[in-house]
Short mmCIF file of C-alpha atoms in Angstrom, two decimals:
data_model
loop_
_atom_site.label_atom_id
_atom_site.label_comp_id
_atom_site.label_asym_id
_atom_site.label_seq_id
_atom_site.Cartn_x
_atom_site.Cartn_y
_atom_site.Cartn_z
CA UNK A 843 -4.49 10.61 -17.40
CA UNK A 844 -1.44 10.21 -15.50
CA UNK A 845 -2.95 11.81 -12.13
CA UNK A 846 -5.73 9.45 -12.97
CA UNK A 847 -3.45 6.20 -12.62
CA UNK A 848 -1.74 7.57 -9.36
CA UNK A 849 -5.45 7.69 -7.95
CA UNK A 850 -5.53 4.54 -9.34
CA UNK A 851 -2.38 3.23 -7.84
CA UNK A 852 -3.35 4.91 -4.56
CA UNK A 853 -6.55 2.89 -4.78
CA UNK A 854 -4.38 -0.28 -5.08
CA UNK A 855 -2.29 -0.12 -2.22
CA UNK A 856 -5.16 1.34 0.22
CA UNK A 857 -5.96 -3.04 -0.01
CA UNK A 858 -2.79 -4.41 0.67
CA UNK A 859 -2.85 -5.05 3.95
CA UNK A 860 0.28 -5.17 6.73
CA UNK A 861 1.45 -8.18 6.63
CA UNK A 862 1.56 -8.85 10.21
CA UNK A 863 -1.40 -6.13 11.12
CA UNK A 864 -3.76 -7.06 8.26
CA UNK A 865 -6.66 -5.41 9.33
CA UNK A 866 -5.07 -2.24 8.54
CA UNK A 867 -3.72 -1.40 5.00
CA UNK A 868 -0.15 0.26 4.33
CA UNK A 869 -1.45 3.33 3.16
CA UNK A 870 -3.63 3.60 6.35
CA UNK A 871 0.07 2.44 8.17
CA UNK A 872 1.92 5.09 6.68
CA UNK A 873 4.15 4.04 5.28
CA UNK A 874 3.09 4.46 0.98
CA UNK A 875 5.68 7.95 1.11
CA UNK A 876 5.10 8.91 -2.87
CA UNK A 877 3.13 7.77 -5.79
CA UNK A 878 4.07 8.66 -9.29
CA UNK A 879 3.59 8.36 -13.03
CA UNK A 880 6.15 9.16 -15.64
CA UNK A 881 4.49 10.48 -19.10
CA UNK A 882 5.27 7.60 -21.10
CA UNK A 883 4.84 4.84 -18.33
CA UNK A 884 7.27 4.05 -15.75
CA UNK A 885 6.77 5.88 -11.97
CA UNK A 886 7.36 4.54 -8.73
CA UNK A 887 5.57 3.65 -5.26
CA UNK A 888 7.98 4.86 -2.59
CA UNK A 889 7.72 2.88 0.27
CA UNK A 890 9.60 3.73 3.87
CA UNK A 891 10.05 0.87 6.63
CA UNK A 892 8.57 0.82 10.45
CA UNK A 893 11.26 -0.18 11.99
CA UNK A 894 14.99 -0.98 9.65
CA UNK A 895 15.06 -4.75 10.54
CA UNK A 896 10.79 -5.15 10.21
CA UNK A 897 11.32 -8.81 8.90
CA UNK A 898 7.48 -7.77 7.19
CA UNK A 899 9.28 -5.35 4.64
CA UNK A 900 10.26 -7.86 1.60
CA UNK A 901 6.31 -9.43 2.22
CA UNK A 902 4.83 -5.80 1.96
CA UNK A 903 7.16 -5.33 -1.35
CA UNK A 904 6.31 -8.45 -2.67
CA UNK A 905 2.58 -7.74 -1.93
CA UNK A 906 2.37 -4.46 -3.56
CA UNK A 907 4.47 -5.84 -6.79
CA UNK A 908 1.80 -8.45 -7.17
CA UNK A 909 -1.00 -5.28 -6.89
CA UNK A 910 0.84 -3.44 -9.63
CA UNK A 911 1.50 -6.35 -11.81
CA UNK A 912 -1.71 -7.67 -11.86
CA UNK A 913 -3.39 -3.61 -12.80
CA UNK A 914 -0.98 -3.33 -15.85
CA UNK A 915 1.36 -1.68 -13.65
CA UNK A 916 4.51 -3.80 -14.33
CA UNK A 917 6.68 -0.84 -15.02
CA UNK A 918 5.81 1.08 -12.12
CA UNK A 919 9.01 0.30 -9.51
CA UNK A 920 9.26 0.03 -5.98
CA UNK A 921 11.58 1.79 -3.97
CA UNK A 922 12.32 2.87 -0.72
CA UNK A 923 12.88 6.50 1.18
CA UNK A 924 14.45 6.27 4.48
CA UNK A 925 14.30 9.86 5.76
CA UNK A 926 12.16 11.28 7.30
CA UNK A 927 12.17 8.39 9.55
CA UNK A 928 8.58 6.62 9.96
CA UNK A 929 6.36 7.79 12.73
CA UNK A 930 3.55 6.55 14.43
CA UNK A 931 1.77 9.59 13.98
CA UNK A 932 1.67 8.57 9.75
CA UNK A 933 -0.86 6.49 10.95
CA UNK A 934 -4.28 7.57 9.88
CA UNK A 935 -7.16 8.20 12.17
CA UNK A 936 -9.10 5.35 10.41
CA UNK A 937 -6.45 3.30 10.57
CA UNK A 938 -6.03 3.89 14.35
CA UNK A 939 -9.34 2.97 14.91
CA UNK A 940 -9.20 -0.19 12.92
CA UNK A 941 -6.43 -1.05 15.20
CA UNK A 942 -8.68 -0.38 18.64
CA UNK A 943 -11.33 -2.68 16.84
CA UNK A 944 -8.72 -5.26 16.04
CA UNK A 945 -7.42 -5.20 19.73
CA UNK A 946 -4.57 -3.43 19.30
CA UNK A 947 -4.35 -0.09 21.63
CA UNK A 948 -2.75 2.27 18.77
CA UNK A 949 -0.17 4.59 19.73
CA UNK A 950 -0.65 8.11 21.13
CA UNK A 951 -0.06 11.08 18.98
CA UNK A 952 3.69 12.31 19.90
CA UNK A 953 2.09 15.46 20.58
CA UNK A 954 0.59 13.87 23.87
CA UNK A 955 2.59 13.30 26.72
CA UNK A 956 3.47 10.23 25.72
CA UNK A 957 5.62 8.85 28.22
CA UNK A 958 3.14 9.64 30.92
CA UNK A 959 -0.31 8.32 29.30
CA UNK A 960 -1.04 4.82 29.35
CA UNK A 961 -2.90 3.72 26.71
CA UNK A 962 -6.53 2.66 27.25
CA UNK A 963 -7.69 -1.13 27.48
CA UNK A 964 -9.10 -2.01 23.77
CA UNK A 965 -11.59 -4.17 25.18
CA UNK A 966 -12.93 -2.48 28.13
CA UNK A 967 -11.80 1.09 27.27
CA UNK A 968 -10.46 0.97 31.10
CA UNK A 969 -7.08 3.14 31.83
CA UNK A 970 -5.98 1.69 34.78
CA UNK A 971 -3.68 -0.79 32.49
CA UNK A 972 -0.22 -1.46 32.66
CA UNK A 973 3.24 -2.64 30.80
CA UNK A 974 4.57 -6.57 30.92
CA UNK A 975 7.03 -6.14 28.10
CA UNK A 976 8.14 -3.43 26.41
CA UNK A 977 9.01 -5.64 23.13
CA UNK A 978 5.79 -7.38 21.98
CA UNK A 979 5.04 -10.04 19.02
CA UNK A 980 6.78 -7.59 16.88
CA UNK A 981 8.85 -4.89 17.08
CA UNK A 982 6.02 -1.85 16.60
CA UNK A 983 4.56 -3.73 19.46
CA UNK A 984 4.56 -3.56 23.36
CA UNK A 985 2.74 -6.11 25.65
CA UNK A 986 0.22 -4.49 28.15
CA UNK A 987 -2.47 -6.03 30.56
CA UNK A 988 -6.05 -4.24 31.49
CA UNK A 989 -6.22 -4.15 35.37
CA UNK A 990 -9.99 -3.96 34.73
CA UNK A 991 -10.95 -6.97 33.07
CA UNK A 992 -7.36 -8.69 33.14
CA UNK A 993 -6.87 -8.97 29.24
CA UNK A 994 -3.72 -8.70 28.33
CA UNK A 995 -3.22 -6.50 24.71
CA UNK A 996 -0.71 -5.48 22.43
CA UNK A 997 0.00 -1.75 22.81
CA UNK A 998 1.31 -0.06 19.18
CA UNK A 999 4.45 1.69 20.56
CA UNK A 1000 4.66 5.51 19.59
CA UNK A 1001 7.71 5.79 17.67
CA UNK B 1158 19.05 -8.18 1.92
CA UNK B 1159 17.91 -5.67 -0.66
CA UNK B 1160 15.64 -6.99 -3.66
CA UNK B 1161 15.07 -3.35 -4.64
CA UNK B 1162 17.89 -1.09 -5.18
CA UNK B 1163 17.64 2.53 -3.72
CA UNK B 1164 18.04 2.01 -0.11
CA UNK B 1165 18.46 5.55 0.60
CA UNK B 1166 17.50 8.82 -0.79
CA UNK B 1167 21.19 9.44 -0.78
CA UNK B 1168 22.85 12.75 -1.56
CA UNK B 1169 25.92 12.51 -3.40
CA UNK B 1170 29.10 10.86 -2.17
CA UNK B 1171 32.09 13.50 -1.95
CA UNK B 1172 34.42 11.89 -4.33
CA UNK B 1173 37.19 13.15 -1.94
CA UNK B 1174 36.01 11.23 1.30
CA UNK B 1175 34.79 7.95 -0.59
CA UNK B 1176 37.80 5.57 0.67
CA UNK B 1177 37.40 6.92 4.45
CA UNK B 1178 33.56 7.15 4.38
CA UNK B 1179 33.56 3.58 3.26
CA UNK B 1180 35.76 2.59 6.12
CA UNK B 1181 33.11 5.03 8.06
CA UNK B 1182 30.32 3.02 7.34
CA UNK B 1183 31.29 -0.36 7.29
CA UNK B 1184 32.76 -0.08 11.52
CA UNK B 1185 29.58 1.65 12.37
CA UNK B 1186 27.92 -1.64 10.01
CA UNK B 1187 29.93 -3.54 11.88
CA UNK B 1188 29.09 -2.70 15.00
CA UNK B 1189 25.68 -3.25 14.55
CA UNK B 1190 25.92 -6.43 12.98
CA UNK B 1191 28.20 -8.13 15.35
CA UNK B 1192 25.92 -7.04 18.32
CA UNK B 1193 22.75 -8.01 16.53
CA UNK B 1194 24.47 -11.51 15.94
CA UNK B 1195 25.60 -12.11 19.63
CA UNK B 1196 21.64 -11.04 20.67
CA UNK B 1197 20.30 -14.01 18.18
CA UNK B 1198 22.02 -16.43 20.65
CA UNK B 1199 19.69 -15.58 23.23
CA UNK B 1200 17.06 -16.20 20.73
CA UNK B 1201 15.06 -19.21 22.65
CA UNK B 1202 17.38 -19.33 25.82
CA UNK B 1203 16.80 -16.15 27.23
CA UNK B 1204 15.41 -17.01 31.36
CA UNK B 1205 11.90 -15.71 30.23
CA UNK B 1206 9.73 -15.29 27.19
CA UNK B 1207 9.42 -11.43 27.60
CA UNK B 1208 13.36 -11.22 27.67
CA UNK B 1209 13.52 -13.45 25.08
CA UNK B 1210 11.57 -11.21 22.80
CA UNK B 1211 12.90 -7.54 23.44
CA UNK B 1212 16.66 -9.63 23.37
CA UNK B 1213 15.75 -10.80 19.79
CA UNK B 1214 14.28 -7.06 18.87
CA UNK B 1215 16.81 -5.16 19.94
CA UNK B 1216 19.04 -8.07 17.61
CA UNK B 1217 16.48 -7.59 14.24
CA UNK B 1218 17.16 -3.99 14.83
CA UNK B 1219 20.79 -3.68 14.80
CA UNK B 1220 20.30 -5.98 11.72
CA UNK B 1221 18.63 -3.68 9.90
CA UNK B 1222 21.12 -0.84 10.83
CA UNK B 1223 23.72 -2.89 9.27
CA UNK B 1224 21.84 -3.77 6.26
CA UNK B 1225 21.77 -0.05 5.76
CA UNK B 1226 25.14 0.91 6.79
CA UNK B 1227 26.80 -1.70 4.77
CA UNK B 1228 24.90 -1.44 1.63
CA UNK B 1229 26.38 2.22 1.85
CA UNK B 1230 29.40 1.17 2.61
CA UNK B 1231 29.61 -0.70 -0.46
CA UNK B 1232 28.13 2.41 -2.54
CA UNK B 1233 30.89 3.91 -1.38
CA UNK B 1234 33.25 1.45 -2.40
CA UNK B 1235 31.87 1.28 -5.76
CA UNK B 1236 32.94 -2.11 -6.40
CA UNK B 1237 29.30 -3.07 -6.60
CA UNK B 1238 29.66 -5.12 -2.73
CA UNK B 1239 26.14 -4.98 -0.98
CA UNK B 1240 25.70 -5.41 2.33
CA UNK B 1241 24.92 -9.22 2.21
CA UNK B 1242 28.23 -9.83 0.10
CA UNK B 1243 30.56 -7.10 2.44
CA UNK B 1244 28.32 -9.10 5.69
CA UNK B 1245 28.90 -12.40 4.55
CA UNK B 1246 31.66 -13.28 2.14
CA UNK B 1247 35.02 -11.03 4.69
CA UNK B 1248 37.38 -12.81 6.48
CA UNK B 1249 37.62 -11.85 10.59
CA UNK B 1250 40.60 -9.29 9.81
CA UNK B 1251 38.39 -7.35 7.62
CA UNK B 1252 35.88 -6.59 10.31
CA UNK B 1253 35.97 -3.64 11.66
CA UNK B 1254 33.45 -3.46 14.86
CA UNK B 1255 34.75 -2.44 18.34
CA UNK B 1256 35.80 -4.84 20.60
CA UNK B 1257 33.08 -4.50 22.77
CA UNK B 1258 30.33 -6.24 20.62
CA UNK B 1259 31.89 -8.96 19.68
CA UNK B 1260 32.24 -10.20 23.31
CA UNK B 1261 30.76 -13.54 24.11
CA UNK B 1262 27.22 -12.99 26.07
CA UNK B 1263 27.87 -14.49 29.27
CA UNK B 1264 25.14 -14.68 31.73
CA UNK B 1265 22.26 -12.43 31.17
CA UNK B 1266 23.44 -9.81 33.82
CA UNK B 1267 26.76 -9.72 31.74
CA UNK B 1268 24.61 -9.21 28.33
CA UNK B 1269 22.39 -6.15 29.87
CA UNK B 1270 26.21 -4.62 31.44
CA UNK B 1271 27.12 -4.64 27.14
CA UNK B 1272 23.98 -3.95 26.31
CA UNK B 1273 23.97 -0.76 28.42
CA UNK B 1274 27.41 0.55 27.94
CA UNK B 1275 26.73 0.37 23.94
CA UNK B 1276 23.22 1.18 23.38
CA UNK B 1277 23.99 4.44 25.53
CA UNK B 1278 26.87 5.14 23.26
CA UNK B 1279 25.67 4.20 20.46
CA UNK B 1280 22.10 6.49 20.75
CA UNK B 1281 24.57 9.74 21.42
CA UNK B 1282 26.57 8.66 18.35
CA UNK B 1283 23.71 8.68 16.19
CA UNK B 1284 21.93 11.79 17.42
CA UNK B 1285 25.02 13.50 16.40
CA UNK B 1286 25.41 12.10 13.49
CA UNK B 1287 21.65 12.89 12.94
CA UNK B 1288 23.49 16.01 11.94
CA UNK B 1289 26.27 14.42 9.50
CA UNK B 1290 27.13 16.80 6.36
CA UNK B 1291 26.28 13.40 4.42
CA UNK B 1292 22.78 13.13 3.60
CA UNK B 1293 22.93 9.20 3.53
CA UNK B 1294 24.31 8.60 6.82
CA UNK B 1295 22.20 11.51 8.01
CA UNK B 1296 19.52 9.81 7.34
CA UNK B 1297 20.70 6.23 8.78
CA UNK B 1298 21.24 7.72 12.27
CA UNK B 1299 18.25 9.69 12.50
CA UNK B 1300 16.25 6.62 12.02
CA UNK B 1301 18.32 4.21 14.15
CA UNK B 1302 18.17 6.65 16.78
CA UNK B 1303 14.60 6.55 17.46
CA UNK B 1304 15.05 2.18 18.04
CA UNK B 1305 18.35 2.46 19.80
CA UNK B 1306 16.25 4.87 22.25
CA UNK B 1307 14.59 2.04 23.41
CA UNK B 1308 17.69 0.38 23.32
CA UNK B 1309 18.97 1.75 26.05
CA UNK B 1310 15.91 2.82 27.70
CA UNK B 1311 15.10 -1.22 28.49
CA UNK B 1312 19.09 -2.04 29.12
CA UNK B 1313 18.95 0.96 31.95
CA UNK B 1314 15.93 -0.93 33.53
CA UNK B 1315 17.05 -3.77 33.76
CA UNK B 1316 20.91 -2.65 35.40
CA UNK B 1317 19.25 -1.16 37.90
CA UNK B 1318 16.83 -3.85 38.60
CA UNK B 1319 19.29 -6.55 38.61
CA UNK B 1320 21.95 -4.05 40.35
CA UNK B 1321 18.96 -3.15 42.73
CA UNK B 1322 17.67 -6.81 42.71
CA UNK B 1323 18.67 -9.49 45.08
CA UNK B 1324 22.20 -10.26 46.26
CA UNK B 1325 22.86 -13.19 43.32
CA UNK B 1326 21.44 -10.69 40.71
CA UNK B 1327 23.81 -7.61 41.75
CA UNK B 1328 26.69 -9.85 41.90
CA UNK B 1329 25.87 -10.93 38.46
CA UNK B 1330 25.67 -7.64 37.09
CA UNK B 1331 28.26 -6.08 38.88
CA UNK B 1332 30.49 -8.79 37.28
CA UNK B 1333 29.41 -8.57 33.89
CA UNK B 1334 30.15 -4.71 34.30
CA UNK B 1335 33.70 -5.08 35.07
CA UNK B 1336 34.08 -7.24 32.27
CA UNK B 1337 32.69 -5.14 29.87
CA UNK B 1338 34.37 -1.71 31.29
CA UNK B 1339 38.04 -2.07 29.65
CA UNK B 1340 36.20 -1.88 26.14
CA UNK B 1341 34.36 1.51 26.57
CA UNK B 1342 37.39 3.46 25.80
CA UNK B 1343 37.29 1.97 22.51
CA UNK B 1344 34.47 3.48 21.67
CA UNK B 1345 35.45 6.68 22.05
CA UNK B 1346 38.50 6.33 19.40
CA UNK B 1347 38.20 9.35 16.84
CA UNK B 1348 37.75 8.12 13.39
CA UNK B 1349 39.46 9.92 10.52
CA UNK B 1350 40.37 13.97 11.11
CA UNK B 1351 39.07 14.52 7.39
CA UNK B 1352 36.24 13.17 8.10
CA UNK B 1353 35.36 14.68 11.09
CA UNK B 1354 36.28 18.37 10.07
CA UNK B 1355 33.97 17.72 6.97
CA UNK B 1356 31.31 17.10 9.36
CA UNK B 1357 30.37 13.76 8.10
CA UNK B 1358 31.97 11.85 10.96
CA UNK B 1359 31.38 12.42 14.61
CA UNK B 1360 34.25 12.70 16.98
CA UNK B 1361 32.59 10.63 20.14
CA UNK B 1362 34.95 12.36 22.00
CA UNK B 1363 32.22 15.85 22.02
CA UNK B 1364 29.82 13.38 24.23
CA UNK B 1365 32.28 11.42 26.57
CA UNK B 1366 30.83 13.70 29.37
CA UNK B 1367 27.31 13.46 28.20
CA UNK B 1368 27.60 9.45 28.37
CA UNK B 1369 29.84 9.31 31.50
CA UNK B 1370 26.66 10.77 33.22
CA UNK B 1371 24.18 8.95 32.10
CA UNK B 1372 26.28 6.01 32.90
CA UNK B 1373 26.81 6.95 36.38
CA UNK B 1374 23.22 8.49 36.82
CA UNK B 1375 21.79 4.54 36.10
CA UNK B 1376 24.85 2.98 37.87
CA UNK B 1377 23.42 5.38 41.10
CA UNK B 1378 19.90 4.09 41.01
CA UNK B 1379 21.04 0.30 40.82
CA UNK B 1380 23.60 0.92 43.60
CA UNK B 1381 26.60 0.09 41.78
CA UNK B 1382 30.17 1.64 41.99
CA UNK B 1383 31.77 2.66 38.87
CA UNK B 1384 34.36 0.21 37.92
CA UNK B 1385 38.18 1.74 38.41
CA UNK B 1386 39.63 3.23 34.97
CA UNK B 1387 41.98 0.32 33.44
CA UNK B 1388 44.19 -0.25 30.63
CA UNK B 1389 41.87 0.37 27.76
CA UNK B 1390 42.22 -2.53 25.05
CA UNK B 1391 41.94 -1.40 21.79
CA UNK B 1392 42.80 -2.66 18.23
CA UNK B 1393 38.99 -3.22 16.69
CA UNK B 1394 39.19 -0.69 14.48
CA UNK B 1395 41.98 -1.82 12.76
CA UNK B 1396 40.76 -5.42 12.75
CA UNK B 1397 42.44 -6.46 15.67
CA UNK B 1398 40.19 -8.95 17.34
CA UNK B 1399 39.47 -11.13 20.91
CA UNK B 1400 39.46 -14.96 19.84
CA UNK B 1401 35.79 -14.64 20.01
CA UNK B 1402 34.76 -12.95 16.99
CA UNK B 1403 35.98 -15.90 14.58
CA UNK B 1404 33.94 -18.34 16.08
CA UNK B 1405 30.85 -16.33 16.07
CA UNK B 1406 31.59 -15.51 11.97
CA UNK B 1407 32.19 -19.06 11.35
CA UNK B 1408 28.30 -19.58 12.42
CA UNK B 1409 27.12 -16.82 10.74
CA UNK B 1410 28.77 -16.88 7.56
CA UNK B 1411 28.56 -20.67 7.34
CA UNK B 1412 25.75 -21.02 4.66
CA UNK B 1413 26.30 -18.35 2.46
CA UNK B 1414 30.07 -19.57 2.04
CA UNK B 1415 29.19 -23.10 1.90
CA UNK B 1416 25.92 -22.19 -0.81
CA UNK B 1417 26.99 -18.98 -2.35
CA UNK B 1418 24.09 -18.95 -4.58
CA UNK B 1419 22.15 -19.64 -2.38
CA UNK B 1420 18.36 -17.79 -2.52
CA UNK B 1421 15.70 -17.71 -0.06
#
């Protein structure tokens, strides 16, 4: 019963989106660490941040309260791990596309040589892009342009 | 700034070190919260929108490095402070940053000179401390390091393309250099010997050379001279402050001493 109502749980939070990426979810994000269930109620979702000052953090807890609360979840808590630090590569491969679909060039895995590779144009698919800021509309963002078609694009930054 | 408790997934505070770890925390809070305030005065003035925004996210990050580092702080403490109260509600003798931070912004070209000096110290600081026999603070550097990385990545662009620039530009920085040098010494002040032969502080002194040359390798490429060794000032640590840190405290305390109750 109890694995049952972490699938459950897990189930919740794979539709609350990212606040400020809501085409993606924050399981698909990476950033849902642990899920449990005590035996006689209680458990916790244990959330990590992006980035420590993400301004999006109180929204996603707030979000994900309101998903428990309203399943009969109300004594299930939130809290937070800090270590290991988020990565970019705790994003999932779905949730990387939904990013390419969205517009947003997701980040290469760290295993690439990631200061080398620019990332390729999410409209066009062209490479031949390049960096106007390295701080975007948020801070897991960086501002690129497509030297093919001339879009600009937000780039996720590996981190 | 916490609505859930359990910032960290902290080990357990050595009973013996809890007074000096406190102290620990809340300079290296400090620090990071006095910067990140100075940045937010860019926020809208900066000369174009892209410097506008990395000036601002380089300032939400420090932020949240303080919110961690002072909520810890006050775990340490034990007198039930978090980091909004210890941020918020201490007068300017209490605060504990290095001098460096607190100094007034200037032009931009004296903002990147800061911005380059600390960010470089303050990404060797917390790769070492990556290692820090105290899980908590462990934990808070290895995750600050990764943002202060890009830190000091953009602030090293941007000295050498204002140092490399045109003649107004490398006057600018050059300027703002030499009026940030006398505070890097500070920096490098060794915090409590308990501490540091626990191995839950870092002696800064282990990197001096590692910093020196990365200083001097970005000061090559923009084509700027080292400024000449001076009189260090010190006295930060010990809450010893420039007349410019009250000012900026008066702003950012302002509401939550005027509305202490105040909620969001």
């Amino acid at each position: 019963m109890h694995a049952g109502n972490v699938e459950r749980i897990r189930a919740l939070l794979d539709h609350v989106p990212d606040p400020e990426i809501p085409v993606i979810s924050i399981v698909e994000l990476g950033i849902v660490r642990d899920v449990t269930v005590a035996d006689h109620g209680g458990g916790a979702v244990v959330l990590t941040t992006t980035y420590t000052g993400c301004p999006a953090t109180f929204a996603i807890e707030s979000a994900v309260r309101t998903a428990l609360d309203q399943a009969g979840f109300k004594d299930v808590a939130i809290t937070r791990r800090l270590d290991p630090p988020w990565s970019t590569d705790w994003i999932s491969d779905a949730g990387r596309e939904k990013l390419r679909e969205y517009g947003i060039a997701p980040p290469p895995h760290s295993t690439s040589l990631r200061e080398h590779a620019t990332p390729a144009c999410p409209q066009c698919g062209s490479t031949q892009t390049e960096e106007l800021s390295r701080f975007g509309s948020t801070p897991c963002k960086a501002l690129w342009r497509c030297l093919a078609c001339a879009e600009p694009f937000d780039h996720f930054k590996c981190h | 700034m916490t609505p859930t408790t359990n910032a960290g997934n902290a080990g357990k505070i050595d009973p013996r070190f809890r007074g000096e770890l406190c102290r620990y925390a809340m300079s290296l809070g400090d620090d990071s919260l006095v910067l990140g305030q100075r940045l937010g005065e860019w926020c809208g003035h900066a000369p174009t929108l892209e410097i506008d925004l990395f000036l601002a996210n380089i300032a939400l990050d420090l932020v949240g490095q303080a919110t961690l580092l002072l909520d810890y702080a006050g775990a340490c403490e034990g007198n039930g402070r978090d980091a909004d109260r210890i941020a918020f509600h201490r007068d300017v003798l209490d605060f504990t940053n290095c001098l460096l931070v607190e100094q007034p912004n200037g032009d931009f070209g004296r903002t990147i000179a800061r911005q380059f000096l600390f960010s470089n110290f303050q990404l060797l600081l917390f790769q070492a401390l990556s290692n820090s026999t105290d899980a908590t603070l462990a934990a808070i550097a290895r995750k600050a390091a990764k943002e202060v990385a890009y830190h000091a990545r953009v602030a090293s662009e941007w000295m050498v393309r204002l140092g490399d620039g045109t003649e107004e530009s490398a006057t600018r920085v050059r300027d703002g250099l030499d009026w940030s040098w006398r505070f890097v010494d500070e920096l490098f002040e060794a915090p409590d010997a308990a501490l540091i032969e626990s191995g839950i502080a870092v002696d800064p002194a282990g990197f001096r050379a590692e910093f020196d040359a990365r200083v001097d390798a970005v000061l090559r490429d923009a084509g700027l001279a080292r400024p000449p060794g001076r009189r260090p000032i010190l006295g930060g640590r010990n809450g010893h402050h420039s007349e410019h840190l009250g000012p900026l405290l008066a702003q950012m305390q302002f509401l939550p001493r005027t509305y202490p109750d105040a909620r969001w």
